[in-house]
Coordinates of C-alpha atoms in Angstrom, one line a residue:
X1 CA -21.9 5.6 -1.7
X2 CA -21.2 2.0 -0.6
X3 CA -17.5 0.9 0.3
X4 CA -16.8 -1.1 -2.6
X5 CA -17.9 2.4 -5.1
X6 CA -15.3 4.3 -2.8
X7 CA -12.8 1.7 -3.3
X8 CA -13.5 1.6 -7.1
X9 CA -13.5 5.5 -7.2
X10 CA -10.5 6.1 -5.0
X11 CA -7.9 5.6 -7.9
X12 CA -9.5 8.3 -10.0
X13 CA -10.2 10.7 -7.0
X14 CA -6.0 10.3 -6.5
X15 CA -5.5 11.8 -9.9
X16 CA -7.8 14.6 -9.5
X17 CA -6.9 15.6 -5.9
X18 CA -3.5 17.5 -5.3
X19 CA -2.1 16.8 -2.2
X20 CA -0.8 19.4 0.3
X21 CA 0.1 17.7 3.5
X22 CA 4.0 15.9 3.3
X23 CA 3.8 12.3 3.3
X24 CA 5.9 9.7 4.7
X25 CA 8.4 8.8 2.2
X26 CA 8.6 5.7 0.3
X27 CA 10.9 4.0 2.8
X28 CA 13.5 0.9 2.4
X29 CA 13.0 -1.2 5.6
X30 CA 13.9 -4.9 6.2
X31 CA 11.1 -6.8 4.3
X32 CA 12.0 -10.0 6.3
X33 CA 13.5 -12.1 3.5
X34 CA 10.3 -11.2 1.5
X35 CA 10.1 -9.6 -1.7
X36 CA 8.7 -6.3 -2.7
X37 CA 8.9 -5.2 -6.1
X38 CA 12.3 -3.6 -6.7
X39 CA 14.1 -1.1 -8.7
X40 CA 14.7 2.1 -9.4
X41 CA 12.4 4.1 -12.0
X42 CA 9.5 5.9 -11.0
X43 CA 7.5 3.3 -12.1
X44 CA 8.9 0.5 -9.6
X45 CA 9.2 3.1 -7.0
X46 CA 5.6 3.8 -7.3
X47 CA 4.6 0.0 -7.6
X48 CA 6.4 -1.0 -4.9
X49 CA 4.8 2.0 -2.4
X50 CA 1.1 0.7 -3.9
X51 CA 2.0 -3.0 -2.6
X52 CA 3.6 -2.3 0.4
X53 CA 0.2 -0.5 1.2
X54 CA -2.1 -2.9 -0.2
X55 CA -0.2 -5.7 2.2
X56 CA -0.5 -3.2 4.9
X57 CA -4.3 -2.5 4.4
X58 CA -5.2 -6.5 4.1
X59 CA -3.5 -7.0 6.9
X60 CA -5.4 -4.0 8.7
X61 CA -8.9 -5.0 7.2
X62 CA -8.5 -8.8 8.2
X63 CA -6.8 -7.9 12.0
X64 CA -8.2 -4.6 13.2
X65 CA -10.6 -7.1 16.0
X66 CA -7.0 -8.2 17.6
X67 CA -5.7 -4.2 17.0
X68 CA -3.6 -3.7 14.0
X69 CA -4.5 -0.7 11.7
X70 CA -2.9 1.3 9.3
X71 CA -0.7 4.2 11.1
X72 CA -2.6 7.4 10.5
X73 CA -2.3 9.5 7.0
X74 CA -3.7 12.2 5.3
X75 CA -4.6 10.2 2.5
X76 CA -6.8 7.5 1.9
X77 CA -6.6 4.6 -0.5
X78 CA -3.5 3.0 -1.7
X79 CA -3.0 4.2 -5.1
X80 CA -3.9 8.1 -3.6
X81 CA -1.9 7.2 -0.7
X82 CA 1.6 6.1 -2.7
X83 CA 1.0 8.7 -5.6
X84 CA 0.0 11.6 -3.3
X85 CA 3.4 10.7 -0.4
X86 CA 5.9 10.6 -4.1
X87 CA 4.1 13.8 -5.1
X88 CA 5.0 15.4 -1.6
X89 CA 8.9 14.0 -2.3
X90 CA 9.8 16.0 -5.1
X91 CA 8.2 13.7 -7.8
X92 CA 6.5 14.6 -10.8
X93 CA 2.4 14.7 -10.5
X94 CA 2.1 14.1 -14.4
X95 CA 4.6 11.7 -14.9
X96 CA 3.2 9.6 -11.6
X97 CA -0.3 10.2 -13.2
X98 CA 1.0 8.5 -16.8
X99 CA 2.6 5.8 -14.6
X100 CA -1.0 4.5 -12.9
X101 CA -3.1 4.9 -16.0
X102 CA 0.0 2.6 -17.8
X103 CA 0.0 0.2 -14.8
X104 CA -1.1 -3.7 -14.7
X105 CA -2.4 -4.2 -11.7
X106 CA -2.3 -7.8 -12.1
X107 CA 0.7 -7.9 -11.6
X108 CA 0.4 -5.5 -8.5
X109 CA -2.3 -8.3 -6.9
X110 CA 0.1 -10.9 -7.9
X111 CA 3.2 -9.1 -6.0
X112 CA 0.9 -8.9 -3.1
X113 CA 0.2 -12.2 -2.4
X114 CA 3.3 -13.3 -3.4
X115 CA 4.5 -11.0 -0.5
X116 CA 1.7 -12.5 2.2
X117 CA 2.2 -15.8 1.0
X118 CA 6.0 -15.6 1.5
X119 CA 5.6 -14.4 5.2
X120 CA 3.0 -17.1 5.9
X121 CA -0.1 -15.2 5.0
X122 CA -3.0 -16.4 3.7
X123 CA -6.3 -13.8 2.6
X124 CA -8.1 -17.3 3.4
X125 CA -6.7 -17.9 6.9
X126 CA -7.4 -14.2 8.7
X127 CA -5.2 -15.0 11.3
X128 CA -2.7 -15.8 9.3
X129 CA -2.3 -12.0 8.4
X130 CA -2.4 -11.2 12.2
X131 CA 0.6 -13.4 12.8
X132 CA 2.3 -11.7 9.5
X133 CA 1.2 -7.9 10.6
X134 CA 2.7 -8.6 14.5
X135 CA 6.4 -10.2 12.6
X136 CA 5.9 -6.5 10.4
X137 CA 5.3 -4.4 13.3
X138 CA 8.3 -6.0 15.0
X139 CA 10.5 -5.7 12.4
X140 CA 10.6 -2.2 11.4
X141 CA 9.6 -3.1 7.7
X142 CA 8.4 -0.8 5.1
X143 CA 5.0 -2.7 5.6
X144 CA 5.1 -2.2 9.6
X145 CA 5.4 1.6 9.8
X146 CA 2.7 1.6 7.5
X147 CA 0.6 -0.7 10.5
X148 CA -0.5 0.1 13.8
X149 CA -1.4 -1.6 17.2
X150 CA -3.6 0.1 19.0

């Protein structure tokens, strides 16, 4: 199976997988002046796990040559990842499963840009997100305790 049919796959392996190890938490770190999608429901909850990871694994794919990964978890995938650590809180596996087959995830790419972009992170500039990851790391942020340095 290549990378890109895992990647594609991964969102329907999370609904069909139940998860046994405890996750991390969704976490509500400093987010340096950047925004994350906020609020409360399950649904922005869940959205804003699923950014804070995607930020965290572009960062991690773009700077793992100068030693930022993600930090270690049971799960892989974003998506699997978020649903599978809520799932592990207390949260409802059906209701999380009606929430990603409702979701946009236009919006979801959008929120993650907007997030690099805002920290001075560019997809097109690599070491852009290297700078970004290191300020993360630093910081404490929901996105750094989701990163690495090894």
């Amino acid at each position: 199976m290549t990378l890109r049919a895992a990647y594609l796959l991964a969102p329907a392996v999370a609904l069909l997988l139940a998860g046994c190890a405890p996750g991390t938490g969704v976490g509500t770190g400093a987010t340096g002046g950047a925004a994350l999608p906020s609020g409360s429901s399950l649904e922005a909850r869940w959205e804003r796990r699923v950014v804070t990871l995607l930020v965290a694994e572009r960062i991690a794919d773009a700077c793992y040559g100068e030693g930022i990964y993600l930090a270690p978890s049971p799960y892989g995938g974003a998506v699997h990842r978020a649903t599978e650590e809520m799932v592990a809180a207390g949260e409802d596996r059906a209701a999380l499963d009606a929430v990603f087959a409702a979701h946009d995830f236009n919006t979801t790419t959008t929120a993650v840009e907007s997030y690099l972009a805002s920290r001075g992170g560019s997809v097109e500039a690599p070491a852009s997100l290297c700078a970004v990851g290191e300020a993360e790391i630093a910081e404490g942020s929901e996105v750094g305790r989701v990163l690495t340095r090894l």
